[in-house]
PDB file of C-alpha atoms and ligand atoms in Angstrom:
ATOM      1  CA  UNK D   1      -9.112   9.407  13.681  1.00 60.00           C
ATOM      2  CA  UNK D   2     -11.912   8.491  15.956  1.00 66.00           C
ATOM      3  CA  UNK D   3     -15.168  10.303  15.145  1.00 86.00           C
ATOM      4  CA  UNK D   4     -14.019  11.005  11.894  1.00 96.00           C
ATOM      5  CA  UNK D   5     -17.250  11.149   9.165  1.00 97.00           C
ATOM      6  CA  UNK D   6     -16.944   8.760   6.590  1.00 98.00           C
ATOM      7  CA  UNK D   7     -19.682   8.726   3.609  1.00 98.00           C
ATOM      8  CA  UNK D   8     -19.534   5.042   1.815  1.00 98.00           C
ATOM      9  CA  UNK D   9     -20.961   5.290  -1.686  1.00 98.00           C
ATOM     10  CA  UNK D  10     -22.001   1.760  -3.017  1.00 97.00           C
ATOM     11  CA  UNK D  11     -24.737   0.172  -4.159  1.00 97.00           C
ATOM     12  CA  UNK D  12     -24.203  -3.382  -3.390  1.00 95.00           C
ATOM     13  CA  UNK D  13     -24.859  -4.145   0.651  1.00 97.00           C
ATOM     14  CA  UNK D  14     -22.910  -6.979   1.409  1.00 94.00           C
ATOM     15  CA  UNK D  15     -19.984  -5.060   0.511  1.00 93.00           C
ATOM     16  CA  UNK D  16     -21.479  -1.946   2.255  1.00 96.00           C
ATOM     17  CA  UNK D  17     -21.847  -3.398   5.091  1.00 96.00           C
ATOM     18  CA  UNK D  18     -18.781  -4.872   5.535  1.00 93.00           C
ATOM     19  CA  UNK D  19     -16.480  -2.103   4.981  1.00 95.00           C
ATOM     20  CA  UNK D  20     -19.315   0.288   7.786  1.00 96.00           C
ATOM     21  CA  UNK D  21     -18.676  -2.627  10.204  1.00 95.00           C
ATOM     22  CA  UNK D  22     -14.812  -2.285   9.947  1.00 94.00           C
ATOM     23  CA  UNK D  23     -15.178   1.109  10.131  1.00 96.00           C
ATOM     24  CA  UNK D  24     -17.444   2.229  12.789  1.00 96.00           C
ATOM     25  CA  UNK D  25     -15.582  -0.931  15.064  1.00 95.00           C
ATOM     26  CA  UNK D  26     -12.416   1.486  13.841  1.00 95.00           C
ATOM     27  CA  UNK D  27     -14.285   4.463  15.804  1.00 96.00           C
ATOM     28  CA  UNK D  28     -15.412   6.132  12.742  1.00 97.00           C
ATOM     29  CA  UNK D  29     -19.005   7.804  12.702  1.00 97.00           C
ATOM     30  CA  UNK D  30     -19.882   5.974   9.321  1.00 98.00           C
ATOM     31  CA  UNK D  31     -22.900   6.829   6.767  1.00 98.00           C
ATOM     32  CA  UNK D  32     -24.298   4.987   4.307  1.00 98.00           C
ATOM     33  CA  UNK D  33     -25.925   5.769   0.775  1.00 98.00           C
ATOM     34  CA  UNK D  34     -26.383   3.888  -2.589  1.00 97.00           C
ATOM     35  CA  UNK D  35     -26.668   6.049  -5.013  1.00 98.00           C
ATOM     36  CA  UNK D  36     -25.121   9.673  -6.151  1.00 98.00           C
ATOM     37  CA  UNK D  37     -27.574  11.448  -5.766  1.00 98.00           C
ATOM     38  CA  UNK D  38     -28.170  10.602  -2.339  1.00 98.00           C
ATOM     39  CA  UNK D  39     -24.598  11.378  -1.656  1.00 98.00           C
ATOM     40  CA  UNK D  40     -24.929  14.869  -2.903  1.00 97.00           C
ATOM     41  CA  UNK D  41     -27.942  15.235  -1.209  1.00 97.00           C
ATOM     42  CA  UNK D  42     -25.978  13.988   2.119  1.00 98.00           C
ATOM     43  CA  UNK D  43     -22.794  16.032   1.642  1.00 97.00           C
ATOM     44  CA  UNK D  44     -24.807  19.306   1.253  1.00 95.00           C
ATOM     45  CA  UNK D  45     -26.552  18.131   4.753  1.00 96.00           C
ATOM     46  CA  UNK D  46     -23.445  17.604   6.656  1.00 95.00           C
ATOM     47  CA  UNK D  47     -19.858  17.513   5.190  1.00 95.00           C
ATOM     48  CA  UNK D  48     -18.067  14.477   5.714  1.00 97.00           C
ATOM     49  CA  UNK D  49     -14.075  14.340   6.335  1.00 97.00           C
ATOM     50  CA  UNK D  50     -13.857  11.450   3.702  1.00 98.00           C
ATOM     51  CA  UNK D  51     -15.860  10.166   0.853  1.00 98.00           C
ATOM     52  CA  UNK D  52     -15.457   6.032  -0.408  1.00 97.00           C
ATOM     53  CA  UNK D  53     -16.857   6.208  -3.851  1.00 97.00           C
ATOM     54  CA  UNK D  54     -17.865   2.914  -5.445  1.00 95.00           C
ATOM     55  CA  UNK D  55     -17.029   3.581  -9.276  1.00 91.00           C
ATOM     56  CA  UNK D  56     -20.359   1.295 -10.649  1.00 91.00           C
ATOM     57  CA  UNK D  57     -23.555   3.269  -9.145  1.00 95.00           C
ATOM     58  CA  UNK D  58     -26.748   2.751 -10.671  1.00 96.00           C
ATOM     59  CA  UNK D  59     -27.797   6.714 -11.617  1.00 96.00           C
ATOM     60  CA  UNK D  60     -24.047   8.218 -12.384  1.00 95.00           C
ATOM     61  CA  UNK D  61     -20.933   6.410 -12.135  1.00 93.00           C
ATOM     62  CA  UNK D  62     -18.474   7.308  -8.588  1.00 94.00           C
ATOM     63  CA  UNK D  63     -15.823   8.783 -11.455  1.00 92.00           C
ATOM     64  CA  UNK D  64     -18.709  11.389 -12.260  1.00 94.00           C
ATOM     65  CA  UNK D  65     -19.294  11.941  -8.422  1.00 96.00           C
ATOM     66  CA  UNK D  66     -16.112  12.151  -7.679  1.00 95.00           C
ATOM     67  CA  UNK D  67     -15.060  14.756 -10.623  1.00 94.00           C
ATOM     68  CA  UNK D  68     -18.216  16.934  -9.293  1.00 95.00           C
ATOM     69  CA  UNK D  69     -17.180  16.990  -5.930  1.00 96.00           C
ATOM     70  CA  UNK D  70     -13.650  18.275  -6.511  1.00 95.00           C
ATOM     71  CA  UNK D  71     -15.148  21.084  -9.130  1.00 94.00           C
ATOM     72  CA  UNK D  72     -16.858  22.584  -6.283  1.00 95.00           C
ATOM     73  CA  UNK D  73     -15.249  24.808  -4.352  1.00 94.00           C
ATOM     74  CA  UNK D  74     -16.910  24.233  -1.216  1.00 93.00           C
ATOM     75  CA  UNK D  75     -15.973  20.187  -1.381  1.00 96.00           C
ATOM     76  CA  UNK D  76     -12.827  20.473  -3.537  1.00 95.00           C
ATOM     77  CA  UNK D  77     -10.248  19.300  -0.523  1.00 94.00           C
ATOM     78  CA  UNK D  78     -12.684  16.751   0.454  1.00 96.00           C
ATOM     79  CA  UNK D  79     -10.498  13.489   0.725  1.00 97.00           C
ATOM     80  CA  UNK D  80     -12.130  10.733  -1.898  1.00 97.00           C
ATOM     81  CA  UNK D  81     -11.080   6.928  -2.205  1.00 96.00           C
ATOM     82  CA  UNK D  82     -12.548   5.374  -5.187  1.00 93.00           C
ATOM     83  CA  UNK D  83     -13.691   1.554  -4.790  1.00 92.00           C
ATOM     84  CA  UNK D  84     -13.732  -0.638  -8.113  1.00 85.00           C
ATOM     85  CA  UNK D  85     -13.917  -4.110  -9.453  1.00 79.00           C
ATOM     86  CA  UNK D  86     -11.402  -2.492 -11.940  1.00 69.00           C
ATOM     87  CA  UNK D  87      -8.202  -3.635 -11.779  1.00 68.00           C
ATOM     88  CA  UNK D  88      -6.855  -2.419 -15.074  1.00 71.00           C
ATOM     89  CA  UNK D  89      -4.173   0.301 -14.800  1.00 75.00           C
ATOM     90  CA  UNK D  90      -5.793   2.907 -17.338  1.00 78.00           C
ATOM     91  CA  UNK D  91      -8.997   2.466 -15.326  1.00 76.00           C
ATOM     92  CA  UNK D  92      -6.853   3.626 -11.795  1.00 77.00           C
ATOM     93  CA  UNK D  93      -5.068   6.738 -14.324  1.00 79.00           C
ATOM     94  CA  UNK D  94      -8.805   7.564 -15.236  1.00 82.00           C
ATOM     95  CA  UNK D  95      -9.952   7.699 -11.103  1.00 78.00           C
ATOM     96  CA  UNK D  96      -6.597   9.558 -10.147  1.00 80.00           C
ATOM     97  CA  UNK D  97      -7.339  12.333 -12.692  1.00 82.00           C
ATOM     98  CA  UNK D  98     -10.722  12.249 -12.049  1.00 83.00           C
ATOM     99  CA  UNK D  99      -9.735  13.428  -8.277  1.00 89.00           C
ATOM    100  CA  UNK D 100      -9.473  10.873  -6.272  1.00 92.00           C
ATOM    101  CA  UNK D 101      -6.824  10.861  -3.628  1.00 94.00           C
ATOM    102  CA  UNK D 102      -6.637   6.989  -4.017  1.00 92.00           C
ATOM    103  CA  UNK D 103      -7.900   3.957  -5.295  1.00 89.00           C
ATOM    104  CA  UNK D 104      -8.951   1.009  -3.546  1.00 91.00           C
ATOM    105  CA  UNK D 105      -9.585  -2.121  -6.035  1.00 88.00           C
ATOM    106  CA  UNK D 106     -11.865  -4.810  -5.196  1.00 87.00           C
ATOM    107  CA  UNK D 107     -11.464  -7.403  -3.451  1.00 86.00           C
ATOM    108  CA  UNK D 108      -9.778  -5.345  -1.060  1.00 90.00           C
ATOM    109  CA  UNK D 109      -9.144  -6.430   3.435  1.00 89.00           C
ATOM    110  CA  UNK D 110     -11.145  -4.108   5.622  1.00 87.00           C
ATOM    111  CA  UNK D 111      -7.557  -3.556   7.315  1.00 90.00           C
ATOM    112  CA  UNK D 112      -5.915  -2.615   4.169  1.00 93.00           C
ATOM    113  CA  UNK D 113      -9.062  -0.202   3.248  1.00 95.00           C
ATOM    114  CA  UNK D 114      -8.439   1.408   6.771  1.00 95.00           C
ATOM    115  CA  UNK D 115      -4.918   1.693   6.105  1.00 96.00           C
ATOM    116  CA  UNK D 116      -5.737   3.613   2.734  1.00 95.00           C
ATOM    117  CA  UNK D 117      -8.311   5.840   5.098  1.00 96.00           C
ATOM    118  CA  UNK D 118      -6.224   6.507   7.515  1.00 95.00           C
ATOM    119  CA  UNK D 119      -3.335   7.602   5.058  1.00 96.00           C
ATOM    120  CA  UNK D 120      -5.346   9.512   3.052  1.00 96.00           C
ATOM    121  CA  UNK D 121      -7.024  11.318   6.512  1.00 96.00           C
ATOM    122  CA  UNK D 122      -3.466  11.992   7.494  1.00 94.00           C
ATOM    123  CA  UNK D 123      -2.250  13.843   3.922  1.00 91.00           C
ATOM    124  CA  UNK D 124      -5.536  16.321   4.298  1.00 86.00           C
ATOM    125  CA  UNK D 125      -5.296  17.201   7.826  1.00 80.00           C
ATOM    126  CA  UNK D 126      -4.644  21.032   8.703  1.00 73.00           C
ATOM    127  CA  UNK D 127      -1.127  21.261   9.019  1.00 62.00           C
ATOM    128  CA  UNK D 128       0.048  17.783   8.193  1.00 50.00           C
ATOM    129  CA  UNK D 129       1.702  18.016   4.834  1.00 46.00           C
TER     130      UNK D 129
HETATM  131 CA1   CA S   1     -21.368  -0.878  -7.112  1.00 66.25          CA
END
């Protein structure tokens, strides 16, 4: 996993920060963006090898992100984890048909986020089923 790109999506930057620390202390080469249309903007600049969507954003919501990134053919089999404050179980249907590969609700560990990361980074590499 180490130097694996990771592209956090969230607004709010005590939770931001938090989850880059875990991660780049995990060995992953983290970035960092608030908004969607920053993270378009910083896909289309380098690719990364895993998105973390917040679902609230303040221009489009992470669900929106999320759907546009797997309707484009040069992103669709990029690996996304959605983050949300929602715990209700229609809310996690609407993320997994929206495209996400999994769903991280809030409050969530930074070791049970990696966990999720590192599962999820398994399932989509070349060759690994
Ligand atoms: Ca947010």
């Amino acid at each position: 996993m180490k130097g694996k790109q990771i592209l956090i999506v969230e607004d709010e930057k005590p939770i931001r920060d938090m989850i880059a620390f875990g991660l780049r202390r995990a060995g992953f080469d983290v970035r960092e963006v608030e908004d969607c249309s920053s993270a378009r903007a910083s896909i289309a600049d380098v690719r990364p090898d895993l998105l973390l969507v917040d679902w609230m954003l303040p221009d489009q919501s992470g669900l929106e992100l999320t759907r546009a990134v797997k309707r484009n053919k040069d992103t669709a089999d990029l690996p996304v984890i959605m983050l949300t404050a929602r715990a209700e179980e229609q809310d996690k249907v609407t993320g997994l048909e929206g495209g996400a590969d999994d769903y991280v609700t809030k409050p969530f560990s930074p070791r049970e986020l990696l966990a999720r990361i590192q599962a999820v980074l398994r399932r989509s590499a070349p060759g690994g089923g």
